[in-house]
Short mmCIF file of C-alpha atoms in Angstrom, two decimals:
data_model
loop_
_atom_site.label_atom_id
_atom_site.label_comp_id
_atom_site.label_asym_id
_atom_site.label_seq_id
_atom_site.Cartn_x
_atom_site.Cartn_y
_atom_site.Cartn_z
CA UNK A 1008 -5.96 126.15 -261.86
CA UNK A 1009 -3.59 128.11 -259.53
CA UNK A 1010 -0.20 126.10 -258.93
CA UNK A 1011 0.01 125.92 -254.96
CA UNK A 1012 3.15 126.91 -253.04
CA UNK A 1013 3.75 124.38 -250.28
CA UNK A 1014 3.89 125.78 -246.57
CA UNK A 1015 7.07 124.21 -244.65
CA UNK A 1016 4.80 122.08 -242.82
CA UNK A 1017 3.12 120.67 -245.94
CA UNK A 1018 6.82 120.10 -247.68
CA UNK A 1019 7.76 117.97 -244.78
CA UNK A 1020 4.75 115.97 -244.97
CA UNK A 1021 5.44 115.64 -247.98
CA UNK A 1022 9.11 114.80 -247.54
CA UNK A 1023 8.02 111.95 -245.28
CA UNK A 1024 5.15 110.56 -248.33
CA UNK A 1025 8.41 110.32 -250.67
CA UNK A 1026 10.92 108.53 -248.42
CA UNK A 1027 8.15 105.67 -247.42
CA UNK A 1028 7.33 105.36 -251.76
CA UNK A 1029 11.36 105.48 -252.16
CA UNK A 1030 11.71 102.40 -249.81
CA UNK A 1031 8.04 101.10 -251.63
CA UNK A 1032 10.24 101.44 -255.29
CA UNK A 1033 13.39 99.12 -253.08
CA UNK A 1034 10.96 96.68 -251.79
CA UNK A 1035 9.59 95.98 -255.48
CA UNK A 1036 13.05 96.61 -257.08
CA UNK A 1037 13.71 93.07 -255.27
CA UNK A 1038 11.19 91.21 -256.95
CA UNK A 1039 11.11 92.08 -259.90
CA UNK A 1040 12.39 88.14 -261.85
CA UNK A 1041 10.76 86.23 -264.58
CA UNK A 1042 7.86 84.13 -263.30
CA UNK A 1043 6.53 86.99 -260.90
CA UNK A 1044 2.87 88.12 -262.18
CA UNK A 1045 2.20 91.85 -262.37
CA UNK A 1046 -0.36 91.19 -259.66
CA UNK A 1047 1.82 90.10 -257.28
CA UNK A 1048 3.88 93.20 -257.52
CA UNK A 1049 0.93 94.98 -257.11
CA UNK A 1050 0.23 93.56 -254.28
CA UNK A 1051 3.04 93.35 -252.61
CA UNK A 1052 3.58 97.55 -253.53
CA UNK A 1053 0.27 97.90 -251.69
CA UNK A 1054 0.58 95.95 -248.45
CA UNK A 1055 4.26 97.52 -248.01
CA UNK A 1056 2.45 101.26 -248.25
CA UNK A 1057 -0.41 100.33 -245.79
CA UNK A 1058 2.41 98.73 -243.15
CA UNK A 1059 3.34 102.50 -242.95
CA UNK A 1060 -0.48 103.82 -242.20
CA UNK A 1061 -0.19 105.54 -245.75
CA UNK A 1062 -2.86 105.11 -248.61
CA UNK A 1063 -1.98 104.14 -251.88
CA UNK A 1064 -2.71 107.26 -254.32
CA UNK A 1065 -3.51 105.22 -257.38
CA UNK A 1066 -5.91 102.92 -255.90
CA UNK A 1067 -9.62 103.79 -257.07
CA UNK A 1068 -8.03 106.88 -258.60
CA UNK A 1069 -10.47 108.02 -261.00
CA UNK A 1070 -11.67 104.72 -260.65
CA UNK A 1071 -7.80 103.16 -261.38
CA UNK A 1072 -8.42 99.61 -260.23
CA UNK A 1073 -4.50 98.75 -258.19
CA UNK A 1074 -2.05 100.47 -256.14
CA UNK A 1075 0.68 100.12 -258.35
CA UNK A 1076 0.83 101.00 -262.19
CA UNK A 1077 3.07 98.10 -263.75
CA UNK A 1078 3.17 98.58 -267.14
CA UNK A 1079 5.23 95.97 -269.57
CA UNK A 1080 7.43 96.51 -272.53
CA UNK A 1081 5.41 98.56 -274.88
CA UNK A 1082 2.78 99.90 -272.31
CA UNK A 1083 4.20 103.67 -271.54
CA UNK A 1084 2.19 103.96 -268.40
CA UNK A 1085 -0.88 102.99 -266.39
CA UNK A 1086 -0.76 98.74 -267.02
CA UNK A 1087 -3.04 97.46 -264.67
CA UNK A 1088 -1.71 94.66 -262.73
CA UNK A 1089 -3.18 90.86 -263.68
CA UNK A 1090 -2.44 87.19 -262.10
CA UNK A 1091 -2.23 86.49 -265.80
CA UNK A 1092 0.50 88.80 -267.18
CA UNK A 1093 3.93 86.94 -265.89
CA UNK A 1094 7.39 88.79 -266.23
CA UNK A 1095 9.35 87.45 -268.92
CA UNK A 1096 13.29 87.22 -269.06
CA UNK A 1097 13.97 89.91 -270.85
CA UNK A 1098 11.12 92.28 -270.36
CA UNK A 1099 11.41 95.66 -269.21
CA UNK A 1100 8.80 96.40 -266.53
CA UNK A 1101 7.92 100.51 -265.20
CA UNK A 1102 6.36 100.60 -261.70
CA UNK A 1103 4.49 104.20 -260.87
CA UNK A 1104 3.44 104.47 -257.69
CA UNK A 1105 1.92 107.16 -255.27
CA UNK A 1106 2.05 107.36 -251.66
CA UNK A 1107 -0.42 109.67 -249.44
CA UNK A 1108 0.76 110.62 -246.24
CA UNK A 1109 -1.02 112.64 -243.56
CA UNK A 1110 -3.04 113.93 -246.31
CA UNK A 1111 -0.40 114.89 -249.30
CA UNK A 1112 1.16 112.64 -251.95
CA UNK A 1113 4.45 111.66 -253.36
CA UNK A 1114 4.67 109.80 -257.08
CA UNK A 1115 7.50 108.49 -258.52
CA UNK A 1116 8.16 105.53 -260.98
CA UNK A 1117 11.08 103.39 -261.91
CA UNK A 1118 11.81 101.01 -265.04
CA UNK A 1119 13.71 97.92 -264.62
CA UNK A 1120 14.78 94.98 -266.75
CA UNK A 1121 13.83 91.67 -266.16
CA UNK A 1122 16.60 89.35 -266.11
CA UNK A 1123 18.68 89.91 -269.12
CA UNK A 1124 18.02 92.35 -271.09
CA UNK A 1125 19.18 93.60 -274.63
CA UNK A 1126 21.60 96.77 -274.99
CA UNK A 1127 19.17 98.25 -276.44
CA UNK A 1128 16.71 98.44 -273.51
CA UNK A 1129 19.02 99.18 -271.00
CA UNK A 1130 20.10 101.91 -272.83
CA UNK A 1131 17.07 103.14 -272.94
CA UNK A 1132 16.01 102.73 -269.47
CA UNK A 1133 19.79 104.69 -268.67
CA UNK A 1134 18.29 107.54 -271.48
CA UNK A 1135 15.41 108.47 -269.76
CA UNK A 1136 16.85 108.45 -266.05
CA UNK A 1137 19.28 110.34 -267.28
CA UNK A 1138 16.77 113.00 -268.91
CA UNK A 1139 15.03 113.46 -265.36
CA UNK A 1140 18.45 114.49 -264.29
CA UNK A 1141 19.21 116.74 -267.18
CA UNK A 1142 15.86 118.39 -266.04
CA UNK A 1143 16.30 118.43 -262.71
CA UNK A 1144 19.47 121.21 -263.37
CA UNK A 1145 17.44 123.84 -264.37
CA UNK A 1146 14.95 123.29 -262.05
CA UNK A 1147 16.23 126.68 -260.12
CA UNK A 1148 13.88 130.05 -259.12
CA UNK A 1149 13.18 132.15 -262.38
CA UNK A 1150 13.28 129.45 -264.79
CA UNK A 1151 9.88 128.12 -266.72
CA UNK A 1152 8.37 124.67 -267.06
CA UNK A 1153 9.17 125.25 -270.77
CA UNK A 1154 13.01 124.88 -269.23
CA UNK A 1155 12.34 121.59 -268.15
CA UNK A 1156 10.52 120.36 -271.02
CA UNK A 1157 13.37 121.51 -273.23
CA UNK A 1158 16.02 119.80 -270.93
CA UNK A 1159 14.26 116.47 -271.37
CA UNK A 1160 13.39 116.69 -275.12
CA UNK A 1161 16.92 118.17 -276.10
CA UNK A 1162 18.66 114.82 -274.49
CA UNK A 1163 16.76 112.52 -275.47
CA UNK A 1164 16.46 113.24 -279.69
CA UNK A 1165 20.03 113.74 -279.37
CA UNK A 1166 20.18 110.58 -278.37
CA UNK A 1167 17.22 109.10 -280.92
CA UNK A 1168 14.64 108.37 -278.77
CA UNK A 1169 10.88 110.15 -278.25
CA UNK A 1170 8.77 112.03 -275.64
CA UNK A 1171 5.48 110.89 -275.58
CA UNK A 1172 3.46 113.65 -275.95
CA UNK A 1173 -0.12 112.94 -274.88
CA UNK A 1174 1.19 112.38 -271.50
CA UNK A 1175 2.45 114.84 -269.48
CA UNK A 1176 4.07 115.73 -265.77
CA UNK A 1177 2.66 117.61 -263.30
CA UNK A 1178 2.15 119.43 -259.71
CA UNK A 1179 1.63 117.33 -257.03
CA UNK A 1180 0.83 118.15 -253.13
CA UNK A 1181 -2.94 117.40 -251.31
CA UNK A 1182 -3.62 116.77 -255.04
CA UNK A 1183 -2.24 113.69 -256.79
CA UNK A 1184 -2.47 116.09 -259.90
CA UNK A 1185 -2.37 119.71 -259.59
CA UNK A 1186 -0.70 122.23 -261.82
CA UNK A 1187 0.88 122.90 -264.04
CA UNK A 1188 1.53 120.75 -266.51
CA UNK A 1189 5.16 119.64 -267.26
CA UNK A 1190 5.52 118.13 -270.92
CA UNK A 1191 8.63 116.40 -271.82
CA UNK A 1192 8.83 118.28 -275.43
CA UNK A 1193 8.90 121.87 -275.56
CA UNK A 1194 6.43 124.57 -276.27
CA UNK A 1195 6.29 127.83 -278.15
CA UNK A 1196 5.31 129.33 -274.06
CA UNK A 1197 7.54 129.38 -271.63
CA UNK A 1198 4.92 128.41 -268.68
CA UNK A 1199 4.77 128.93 -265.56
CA UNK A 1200 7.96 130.83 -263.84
CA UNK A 1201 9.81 128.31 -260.94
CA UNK A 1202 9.24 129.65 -257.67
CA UNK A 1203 10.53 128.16 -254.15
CA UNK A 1204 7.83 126.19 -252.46
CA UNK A 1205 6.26 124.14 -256.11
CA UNK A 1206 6.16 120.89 -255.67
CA UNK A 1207 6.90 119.59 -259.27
CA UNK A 1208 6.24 115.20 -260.20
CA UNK A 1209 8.79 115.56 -263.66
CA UNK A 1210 8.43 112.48 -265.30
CA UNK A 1211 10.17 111.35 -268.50
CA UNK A 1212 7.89 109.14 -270.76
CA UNK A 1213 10.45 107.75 -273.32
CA UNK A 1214 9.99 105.55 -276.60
CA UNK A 1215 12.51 104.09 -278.57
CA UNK A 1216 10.59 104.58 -281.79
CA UNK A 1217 7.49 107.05 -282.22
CA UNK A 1218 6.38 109.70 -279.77
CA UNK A 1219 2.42 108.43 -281.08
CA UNK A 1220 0.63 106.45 -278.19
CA UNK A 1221 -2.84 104.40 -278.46
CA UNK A 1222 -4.97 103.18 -275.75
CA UNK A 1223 -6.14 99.64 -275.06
CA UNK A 1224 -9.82 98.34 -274.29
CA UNK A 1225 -9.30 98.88 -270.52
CA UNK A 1226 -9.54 102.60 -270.94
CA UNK A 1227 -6.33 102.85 -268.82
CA UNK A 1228 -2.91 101.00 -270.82
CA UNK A 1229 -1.14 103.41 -272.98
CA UNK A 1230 0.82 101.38 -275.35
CA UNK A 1231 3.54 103.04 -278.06
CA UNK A 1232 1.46 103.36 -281.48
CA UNK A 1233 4.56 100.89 -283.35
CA UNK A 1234 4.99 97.97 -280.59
CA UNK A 1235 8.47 99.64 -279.84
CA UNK A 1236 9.80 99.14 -275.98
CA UNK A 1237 9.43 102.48 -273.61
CA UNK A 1238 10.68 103.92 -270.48
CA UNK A 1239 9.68 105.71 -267.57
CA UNK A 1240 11.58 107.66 -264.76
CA UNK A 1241 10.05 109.87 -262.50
CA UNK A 1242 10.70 111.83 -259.02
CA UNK A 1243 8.74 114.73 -257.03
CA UNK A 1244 10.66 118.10 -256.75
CA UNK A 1245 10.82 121.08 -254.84
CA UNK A 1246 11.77 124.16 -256.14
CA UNK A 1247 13.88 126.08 -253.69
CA UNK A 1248 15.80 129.42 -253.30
CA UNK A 1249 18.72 127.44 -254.54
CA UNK A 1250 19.11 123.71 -255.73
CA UNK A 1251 16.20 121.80 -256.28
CA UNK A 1252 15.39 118.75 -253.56
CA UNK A 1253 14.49 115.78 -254.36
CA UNK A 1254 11.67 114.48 -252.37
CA UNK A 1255 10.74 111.26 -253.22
CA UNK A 1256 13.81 109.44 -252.11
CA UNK A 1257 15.42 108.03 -248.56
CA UNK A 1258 18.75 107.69 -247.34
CA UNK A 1259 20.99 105.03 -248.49
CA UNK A 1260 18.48 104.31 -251.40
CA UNK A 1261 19.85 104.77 -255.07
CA UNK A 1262 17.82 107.28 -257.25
#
């Protein structure tokens, strides 16, 4: 599959997709408490996109059944939102989300703690958005996706966490997934060479202890193989003739 280059037009489109799923990551951010069910959050995440006239990308999604991926403690991605799974005080709880606008998509996710939390979890969460950013500097023209993939892997061992590796990032545009793929360990090719216009969703999948992954009955929860907690941080990029932009965010909103 051919990796697209965006047109202007197409990168503001999509500009506009990431600032309405930045202030959809705010609006959960504030409910997010023990008690609150994962449904809830999912529906809340949902209503907020549709009160923009945007679609959520996950819903239906290869037959994905919610808007909103919340995905608890050990689950590394794709949870699927139930009245019966409450928010605990200290949990740590990753919301991915997708917005389609006009036609093209945003994705981004988040991990937050619930509550108090141990040390250990937040440092974790902090490890992982911290990798994005490690990536995110040598996301330049000329550099490969191996580049990225290094920049995640190399921060987070030295820090003794894991990449999940059955998982991976990945273009995004009119496509919720297009090429290439972006691991977050590296690989003996370099990949694909950065070029101004890619629209890149780099996405940290982090585990405090083993990289191995199973999944659950529902065909859709990827839990860590040991039970151990893991993280999630994700933004879409565009590669430019200089620095990268990040385009999944809106003004006054922290990253």
């Amino acid at each position: 599959m051919a990796i697209v280059i965006k047109s202007p037009r197409e990168i503001e489109l999509m500009k506009e997709a990431g600032r309405i799923l930045a202030l959809t990551h705010e609006e959960l951010k504030k409910i997010i408490r023990p008690g609150i069910s994962t449904y809830e959050i999912d529906r809340v995440g949902e209503e907020f996109i549709r009160s923009f006239g945007c679609i959520p990308s996950f819903l239906n999604y290869n037959g994905y059944p919610a808007s909103i991926c919340v995905s608890v403690n050990d689950e590394v991605v794709h949870g699927i939102p139930s009245k019966d799974r409450i928010l605990q005080e200290g949990d740590i709880v990753s919301l991915d989300a997708g917005v389609i606008y006009k036609g093209y998509h945003s994705d981004s996710a988040r991990t937050y703690g619930v509550g108090q939390i141990s040390d250990k979890a937040t440092d974790l969460i902090k490890v992982t958005k911290e990798s994005f950013f490690e990536a995110l500097k040598v996301c330049k023209e000329g550099n490969h996706i191996n580049d990225i993939s290094k920049a995640v892997f190399d921060y987070i061992t030295a820090r003794g966490y894991s990449a999940v590796r059955d998982l991976v990032g990945h273009g995004v545009g009119a496509c919720l997934h297009e090429a290439p793929e972006i691991p977050n360990f590296p690989r003996l090719k370099r990949g694909a060479k950065l070029k101004a216009g890619m629209t890149l969703a780099i996405e940290p999948m982090i585990n405090i202890g083993t990289y191995e992954v199973e999944w659950l009955d529902d065909d859709w929860t990827v839990v860590t193989a040991d039970g151990e907690l893991s993280a999630h941080y994700e933004n879409t990029v565009l590669i430019t003739e200089g620095d990268p932009v990040i385009l999944s965010q809106a003004n006054g909103i922290e990253l």
